[in-house]
Amino acid sequence: MPGKITEFSRDGYVFDVVDSGPIADGDETSIPVILLHGFPERADCWRSVTPLLNAAGLRTIAPDQRGYSPRARPAKVRDYRIAELVADVVALADAVEAPKVHLVGHDWGSIVAWAVASQYPDRLATLTTLAVPHAGAYMRAMPRGQLLRSWYMGVFQIPGLVEWLLPKALASERAERFGPKGFVDQLRIDIVDYGALPGGLNWYRAMRYMDRELTRRKTTVPTTYIWSDGDIYLSRAGARGCAAMVDAPYDFIVLEGVDHWIPERRPDAVADAVLARIAHSA
């Protein structure tokens, strides 16, 4: 297995990577953990999780994904469809010469992680997803409350609207309505000022290219799914329905009193869940 990396390439695009922890050889700890961020996040959303996994002897690799890394921001919406996002993850695993990885995802990173498990189950040792359930469970939950929670996705489809409106809103005196000051500052600096907003929104706009087979195909990788009951974006119905879409060892963890931003709010619970899934699957 090669040494630490700071970037990897695919189809002419270069992705920035945060690679930390020991590079082990010969046992379960030699399988790296790839962590996929969501929207509006970057690799540093895992900054409180990775030290805990590194302390347990695991190498962690967190990329700034397509649209977020400055050298990987295609202009066309089609270039953000799930097939491309999945291929990026496989290319990262190839870049570190890892036949298998432990894959962890939050928010949109979970959607990509579920899709990787569906299309490349042989490349995953374990799967841990945060917030967003399997696509099949998500769609079946639409008439049971999920549709109302997904209203913002329709707004995101309007070309240029959020790109124009959000920077103005974040600069206003009422910016706190978007969340706590630390979160607002991070959104402004890490996403808007960094130039990652258009690419992040294109993930939503590329949903029209979604492969419907992903909603039907069960996951066959040992899986842990973490949902928080304070999440205003993801319904309990979708979370509960996730078990039916996993045909493998499965754990469902509910974090009480926690909002959507699980990696930042409960890094200890995330690390514990990843380590338990790895231990149970060894």
PDB file of N, CA and C in Angstrom, residues 129-192:
ATOM      1  N   THR A 129     -23.453   4.635   7.287  1.00  0.00           N
ATOM      2  CA  THR A 129     -24.073   5.816   6.713  1.00  0.00           C
ATOM      3  C   THR A 129     -24.742   6.642   7.802  1.00  0.00           C
ATOM      4  N   LEU A 130     -24.695   7.957   7.631  1.00  0.00           N
ATOM      5  CA  LEU A 130     -25.228   8.891   8.603  1.00  0.00           C
ATOM      6  C   LEU A 130     -26.314   9.738   7.962  1.00  0.00           C
ATOM      7  N   ALA A 131     -27.452   9.817   8.611  1.00  0.00           N
ATOM      8  CA  ALA A 131     -28.571  10.700   8.258  1.00  0.00           C
ATOM      9  C   ALA A 131     -29.427  10.154   7.115  1.00  0.00           C
ATOM     10  N   VAL A 132     -28.872   9.991   5.932  1.00  0.00           N
ATOM     11  CA  VAL A 132     -29.685   9.624   4.761  1.00  0.00           C
ATOM     12  C   VAL A 132     -29.778   8.105   4.628  1.00  0.00           C
ATOM     13  N   PRO A 133     -30.986   7.561   4.569  1.00  0.00           N
ATOM     14  CA  PRO A 133     -31.144   6.115   4.449  1.00  0.00           C
ATOM     15  C   PRO A 133     -30.951   5.635   3.013  1.00  0.00           C
ATOM     16  N   HIS A 134     -31.081   4.351   2.821  1.00  0.00           N
ATOM     17  CA  HIS A 134     -31.054   3.752   1.488  1.00  0.00           C
ATOM     18  C   HIS A 134     -32.072   4.462   0.595  1.00  0.00           C
ATOM     19  N   ALA A 135     -31.751   4.617  -0.693  1.00  0.00           N
ATOM     20  CA  ALA A 135     -32.615   5.347  -1.627  1.00  0.00           C
ATOM     21  C   ALA A 135     -34.016   4.757  -1.695  1.00  0.00           C
ATOM     22  N   GLY A 136     -34.115   3.434  -1.579  1.00  0.00           N
ATOM     23  CA  GLY A 136     -35.430   2.801  -1.606  1.00  0.00           C
ATOM     24  C   GLY A 136     -36.271   3.192  -0.407  1.00  0.00           C
ATOM     25  N   ALA A 137     -35.664   3.207   0.772  1.00  0.00           N
ATOM     26  CA  ALA A 137     -36.382   3.606   1.987  1.00  0.00           C
ATOM     27  C   ALA A 137     -36.757   5.081   1.921  1.00  0.00           C
ATOM     28  N   TYR A 138     -35.872   5.882   1.386  1.00  0.00           N
ATOM     29  CA  TYR A 138     -36.126   7.323   1.255  1.00  0.00           C
ATOM     30  C   TYR A 138     -37.348   7.576   0.366  1.00  0.00           C
ATOM     31  N   MET A 139     -37.398   6.916  -0.782  1.00  0.00           N
ATOM     32  CA  MET A 139     -38.504   7.136  -1.717  1.00  0.00           C
ATOM     33  C   MET A 139     -39.822   6.603  -1.159  1.00  0.00           C
ATOM     34  N   ARG A 140     -39.776   5.468  -0.477  1.00  0.00           N
ATOM     35  CA  ARG A 140     -41.007   4.908   0.093  1.00  0.00           C
ATOM     36  C   ARG A 140     -41.539   5.776   1.228  1.00  0.00           C
ATOM     37  N   ALA A 141     -40.675   6.578   1.826  1.00  0.00           N
ATOM     38  CA  ALA A 141     -41.095   7.454   2.926  1.00  0.00           C
ATOM     39  C   ALA A 141     -41.680   8.774   2.425  1.00  0.00           C
ATOM     40  N   MET A 142     -41.615   9.039   1.135  1.00  0.00           N
ATOM     41  CA  MET A 142     -42.091  10.320   0.602  1.00  0.00           C
ATOM     42  C   MET A 142     -43.532  10.636   1.016  1.00  0.00           C
ATOM     43  N   PRO A 143     -44.472   9.708   0.834  1.00  0.00           N
ATOM     44  CA  PRO A 143     -45.849  10.037   1.227  1.00  0.00           C
ATOM     45  C   PRO A 143     -46.091   9.992   2.735  1.00  0.00           C
ATOM     46  N   ARG A 144     -45.072   9.640   3.491  1.00  0.00           N
ATOM     47  CA  ARG A 144     -45.204   9.544   4.960  1.00  0.00           C
ATOM     48  C   ARG A 144     -44.342  10.587   5.664  1.00  0.00           C
ATOM     49  N   GLY A 145     -44.298  11.770   5.079  1.00  0.00           N
ATOM     50  CA  GLY A 145     -43.634  12.885   5.743  1.00  0.00           C
ATOM     51  C   GLY A 145     -42.332  13.346   5.123  1.00  0.00           C
ATOM     52  N   GLN A 146     -41.682  12.492   4.318  1.00  0.00           N
ATOM     53  CA  GLN A 146     -40.390  12.890   3.766  1.00  0.00           C
ATOM     54  C   GLN A 146     -40.530  13.996   2.721  1.00  0.00           C
ATOM     55  N   LEU A 147     -41.618  13.982   1.957  1.00  0.00           N
ATOM     56  CA  LEU A 147     -41.787  14.980   0.898  1.00  0.00           C
ATOM     57  C   LEU A 147     -41.747  16.397   1.462  1.00  0.00           C
ATOM     58  N   LEU A 148     -42.428  16.616   2.570  1.00  0.00           N
ATOM     59  CA  LEU A 148     -42.439  17.945   3.181  1.00  0.00           C
ATOM     60  C   LEU A 148     -41.051  18.352   3.670  1.00  0.00           C
ATOM     61  N   ARG A 149     -40.277  17.381   4.124  1.00  0.00           N
ATOM     62  CA  ARG A 149     -38.933  17.672   4.626  1.00  0.00           C
ATOM     63  C   ARG A 149     -37.948  17.946   3.491  1.00  0.00           C
ATOM     64  N   SER A 150     -38.319  17.614   2.270  1.00  0.00           N
ATOM     65  CA  SER A 150     -37.416  17.758   1.117  1.00  0.00           C
ATOM     66  C   SER A 150     -37.752  18.977   0.262  1.00  0.00           C
ATOM     67  N   TRP A 151     -38.537  19.924   0.801  1.00  0.00           N
ATOM     68  CA  TRP A 151     -39.000  21.067   0.023  1.00  0.00           C
ATOM     69  C   TRP A 151     -37.863  21.869  -0.598  1.00  0.00           C
ATOM     70  N   TYR A 152     -36.746  21.972   0.123  1.00  0.00           N
ATOM     71  CA  TYR A 152     -35.626  22.809  -0.325  1.00  0.00           C
ATOM     72  C   TYR A 152     -34.997  22.296  -1.622  1.00  0.00           C
ATOM     73  N   MET A 153     -35.150  20.993  -1.887  1.00  0.00           N
ATOM     74  CA  MET A 153     -34.566  20.437  -3.102  1.00  0.00           C
ATOM     75  C   MET A 153     -35.173  21.076  -4.349  1.00  0.00           C
ATOM     76  N   GLY A 154     -36.453  21.410  -4.278  1.00  0.00           N
ATOM     77  CA  GLY A 154     -37.091  22.087  -5.399  1.00  0.00           C
ATOM     78  C   GLY A 154     -36.510  23.472  -5.620  1.00  0.00           C
ATOM     79  N   VAL A 155     -36.236  24.184  -4.536  1.00  0.00           N
ATOM     80  CA  VAL A 155     -35.624  25.515  -4.638  1.00  0.00           C
ATOM     81  C   VAL A 155     -34.244  25.415  -5.266  1.00  0.00           C
ATOM     82  N   PHE A 156     -33.498  24.386  -4.886  1.00  0.00           N
ATOM     83  CA  PHE A 156     -32.138  24.215  -5.402  1.00  0.00           C
ATOM     84  C   PHE A 156     -32.112  23.965  -6.907  1.00  0.00           C
ATOM     85  N   GLN A 157     -33.235  23.550  -7.484  1.00  0.00           N
ATOM     86  CA  GLN A 157     -33.267  23.243  -8.918  1.00  0.00           C
ATOM     87  C   GLN A 157     -33.264  24.503  -9.775  1.00  0.00           C
ATOM     88  N   ILE A 158     -33.594  25.654  -9.201  1.00  0.00           N
ATOM     89  CA  ILE A 158     -33.703  26.885  -9.977  1.00  0.00           C
ATOM     90  C   ILE A 158     -32.301  27.416 -10.268  1.00  0.00           C
ATOM     91  N   PRO A 159     -31.877  27.413 -11.530  1.00  0.00           N
ATOM     92  CA  PRO A 159     -30.497  27.806 -11.855  1.00  0.00           C
ATOM     93  C   PRO A 159     -30.166  29.220 -11.383  1.00  0.00           C
ATOM     94  N   GLY A 160     -29.078  29.331 -10.662  1.00  0.00           N
ATOM     95  CA  GLY A 160     -28.565  30.622 -10.256  1.00  0.00           C
ATOM     96  C   GLY A 160     -29.202  31.245  -9.032  1.00  0.00           C
ATOM     97  N   LEU A 161     -30.365  30.751  -8.607  1.00  0.00           N
ATOM     98  CA  LEU A 161     -31.080  31.416  -7.514  1.00  0.00           C
ATOM     99  C   LEU A 161     -30.301  31.362  -6.205  1.00  0.00           C
ATOM    100  N   VAL A 162     -29.925  30.171  -5.781  1.00  0.00           N
ATOM    101  CA  VAL A 162     -29.231  30.028  -4.499  1.00  0.00           C
ATOM    102  C   VAL A 162     -27.832  30.638  -4.583  1.00  0.00           C
ATOM    103  N   GLU A 163     -27.183  30.514  -5.737  1.00  0.00           N
ATOM    104  CA  GLU A 163     -25.859  31.115  -5.916  1.00  0.00           C
ATOM    105  C   GLU A 163     -25.915  32.633  -5.725  1.00  0.00           C
ATOM    106  N   TRP A 164     -27.020  33.246  -6.118  1.00  0.00           N
ATOM    107  CA  TRP A 164     -27.178  34.689  -5.975  1.00  0.00           C
ATOM    108  C   TRP A 164     -27.665  35.072  -4.578  1.00  0.00           C
ATOM    109  N   LEU A 165     -28.596  34.280  -4.058  1.00  0.00           N
ATOM    110  CA  LEU A 165     -29.262  34.647  -2.810  1.00  0.00           C
ATOM    111  C   LEU A 165     -28.442  34.339  -1.569  1.00  0.00           C
ATOM    112  N   LEU A 166     -27.812  33.173  -1.517  1.00  0.00           N
ATOM    113  CA  LEU A 166     -27.146  32.745  -0.283  1.00  0.00           C
ATOM    114  C   LEU A 166     -26.005  33.666   0.140  1.00  0.00           C
ATOM    115  N   PRO A 167     -25.090  34.078  -0.752  1.00  0.00           N
ATOM    116  CA  PRO A 167     -24.026  34.989  -0.298  1.00  0.00           C
ATOM    117  C   PRO A 167     -24.573  36.276   0.299  1.00  0.00           C
ATOM    118  N   LYS A 168     -25.656  36.810  -0.273  1.00  0.00           N
ATOM    119  CA  LYS A 168     -26.259  38.021   0.270  1.00  0.00           C
ATOM    120  C   LYS A 168     -26.854  37.758   1.651  1.00  0.00           C
ATOM    121  N   ALA A 169     -27.512  36.613   1.790  1.00  0.00           N
ATOM    122  CA  ALA A 169     -28.136  36.282   3.073  1.00  0.00           C
ATOM    123  C   ALA A 169     -27.095  36.070   4.163  1.00  0.00           C
ATOM    124  N   LEU A 170     -25.989  35.428   3.826  1.00  0.00           N
ATOM    125  CA  LEU A 170     -24.946  35.168   4.816  1.00  0.00           C
ATOM    126  C   LEU A 170     -24.243  36.448   5.258  1.00  0.00           C
ATOM    127  N   ALA A 171     -24.287  37.459   4.404  1.00  0.00           N
ATOM    128  CA  ALA A 171     -23.656  38.735   4.730  1.00  0.00           C
ATOM    129  C   ALA A 171     -24.595  39.679   5.479  1.00  0.00           C
ATOM    130  N   SER A 172     -25.864  39.281   5.611  1.00  0.00           N
ATOM    131  CA  SER A 172     -26.846  40.149   6.240  1.00  0.00           C
ATOM    132  C   SER A 172     -26.799  40.021   7.764  1.00  0.00           C
ATOM    133  N   GLU A 173     -27.525  40.912   8.434  1.00  0.00           N
ATOM    134  CA  GLU A 173     -27.583  40.887   9.893  1.00  0.00           C
ATOM    135  C   GLU A 173     -28.415  39.724  10.415  1.00  0.00           C
ATOM    136  N   ARG A 174     -29.160  39.068   9.518  1.00  0.00           N
ATOM    137  CA  ARG A 174     -30.017  37.953   9.929  1.00  0.00           C
ATOM    138  C   ARG A 174     -29.428  36.607   9.522  1.00  0.00           C
ATOM    139  N   ALA A 175     -28.117  36.557   9.358  1.00  0.00           N
ATOM    140  CA  ALA A 175     -27.466  35.318   8.930  1.00  0.00           C
ATOM    141  C   ALA A 175     -27.653  34.184   9.928  1.00  0.00           C
ATOM    142  N   GLU A 176     -27.924  34.533  11.204  1.00  0.00           N
ATOM    143  CA  GLU A 176     -28.053  33.494  12.230  1.00  0.00           C
ATOM    144  C   GLU A 176     -29.232  32.570  11.988  1.00  0.00           C
ATOM    145  N   ARG A 177     -30.169  32.964  11.118  1.00  0.00           N
ATOM    146  CA  ARG A 177     -31.321  32.090  10.856  1.00  0.00           C
ATOM    147  C   ARG A 177     -30.894  30.810  10.136  1.00  0.00           C
ATOM    148  N   PHE A 178     -29.689  30.810   9.575  1.00  0.00           N
ATOM    149  CA  PHE A 178     -29.189  29.618   8.901  1.00  0.00           C
ATOM    150  C   PHE A 178     -28.556  28.627   9.871  1.00  0.00           C
ATOM    151  N   GLY A 179     -28.355  29.045  11.107  1.00  0.00           N
ATOM    152  CA  GLY A 179     -27.770  28.150  12.089  1.00  0.00           C
ATOM    153  C   GLY A 179     -26.857  28.907  13.034  1.00  0.00           C
ATOM    154  N   PRO A 180     -26.199  28.184  13.944  1.00  0.00           N
ATOM    155  CA  PRO A 180     -25.284  28.819  14.887  1.00  0.00           C
ATOM    156  C   PRO A 180     -24.167  29.556  14.159  1.00  0.00           C
ATOM    157  N   LYS A 181     -23.568  30.538  14.837  1.00  0.00           N
ATOM    158  CA  LYS A 181     -22.550  31.359  14.208  1.00  0.00           C
ATOM    159  C   LYS A 181     -21.409  30.537  13.621  1.00  0.00           C
ATOM    160  N   GLY A 182     -20.940  29.544  14.347  1.00  0.00           N
ATOM    161  CA  GLY A 182     -19.853  28.725  13.829  1.00  0.00           C
ATOM    162  C   GLY A 182     -20.208  28.051  12.519  1.00  0.00           C
ATOM    163  N   PHE A 183     -21.453  27.564  12.434  1.00  0.00           N
ATOM    164  CA  PHE A 183     -21.899  26.911  11.207  1.00  0.00           C
ATOM    165  C   PHE A 183     -22.017  27.921  10.074  1.00  0.00           C
ATOM    166  N   VAL A 184     -22.561  29.102  10.372  1.00  0.00           N
ATOM    167  CA  VAL A 184     -22.705  30.146   9.354  1.00  0.00           C
ATOM    168  C   VAL A 184     -21.344  30.578   8.827  1.00  0.00           C
ATOM    169  N   ASP A 185     -20.391  30.753   9.732  1.00  0.00           N
ATOM    170  CA  ASP A 185     -19.043  31.131   9.312  1.00  0.00           C
ATOM    171  C   ASP A 185     -18.414  30.056   8.438  1.00  0.00           C
ATOM    172  N   GLN A 186     -18.630  28.797   8.816  1.00  0.00           N
ATOM    173  CA  GLN A 186     -18.078  27.690   8.032  1.00  0.00           C
ATOM    174  C   GLN A 186     -18.713  27.641   6.654  1.00  0.00           C
ATOM    175  N   LEU A 187     -20.025  27.846   6.596  1.00  0.00           N
ATOM    176  CA  LEU A 187     -20.724  27.847   5.317  1.00  0.00           C
ATOM    177  C   LEU A 187     -20.194  28.956   4.410  1.00  0.00           C
ATOM    178  N   ARG A 188     -19.975  30.114   4.998  1.00  0.00           N
ATOM    179  CA  ARG A 188     -19.489  31.247   4.212  1.00  0.00           C
ATOM    180  C   ARG A 188     -18.062  31.008   3.708  1.00  0.00           C
ATOM    181  N   ILE A 189     -17.187  30.570   4.615  1.00  0.00           N
ATOM    182  CA  ILE A 189     -15.766  30.441   4.278  1.00  0.00           C
ATOM    183  C   ILE A 189     -15.486  29.186   3.461  1.00  0.00           C
ATOM    184  N   ASP A 190     -15.998  28.037   3.926  1.00  0.00           N
ATOM    185  CA  ASP A 190     -15.649  26.749   3.316  1.00  0.00           C
ATOM    186  C   ASP A 190     -16.414  26.438   2.037  1.00  0.00           C
ATOM    187  N   ILE A 191     -17.563  27.057   1.860  1.00  0.00           N
ATOM    188  CA  ILE A 191     -18.381  26.744   0.691  1.00  0.00           C
ATOM    189  C   ILE A 191     -18.514  27.955  -0.242  1.00  0.00           C
ATOM    190  N   VAL A 192     -19.095  29.041   0.251  1.00  0.00           N
ATOM    191  CA  VAL A 192     -19.366  30.190  -0.623  1.00  0.00           C
ATOM    192  C   VAL A 192     -18.071  30.871  -1.063  1.00  0.00           C
TER     193      VAL A 192
END
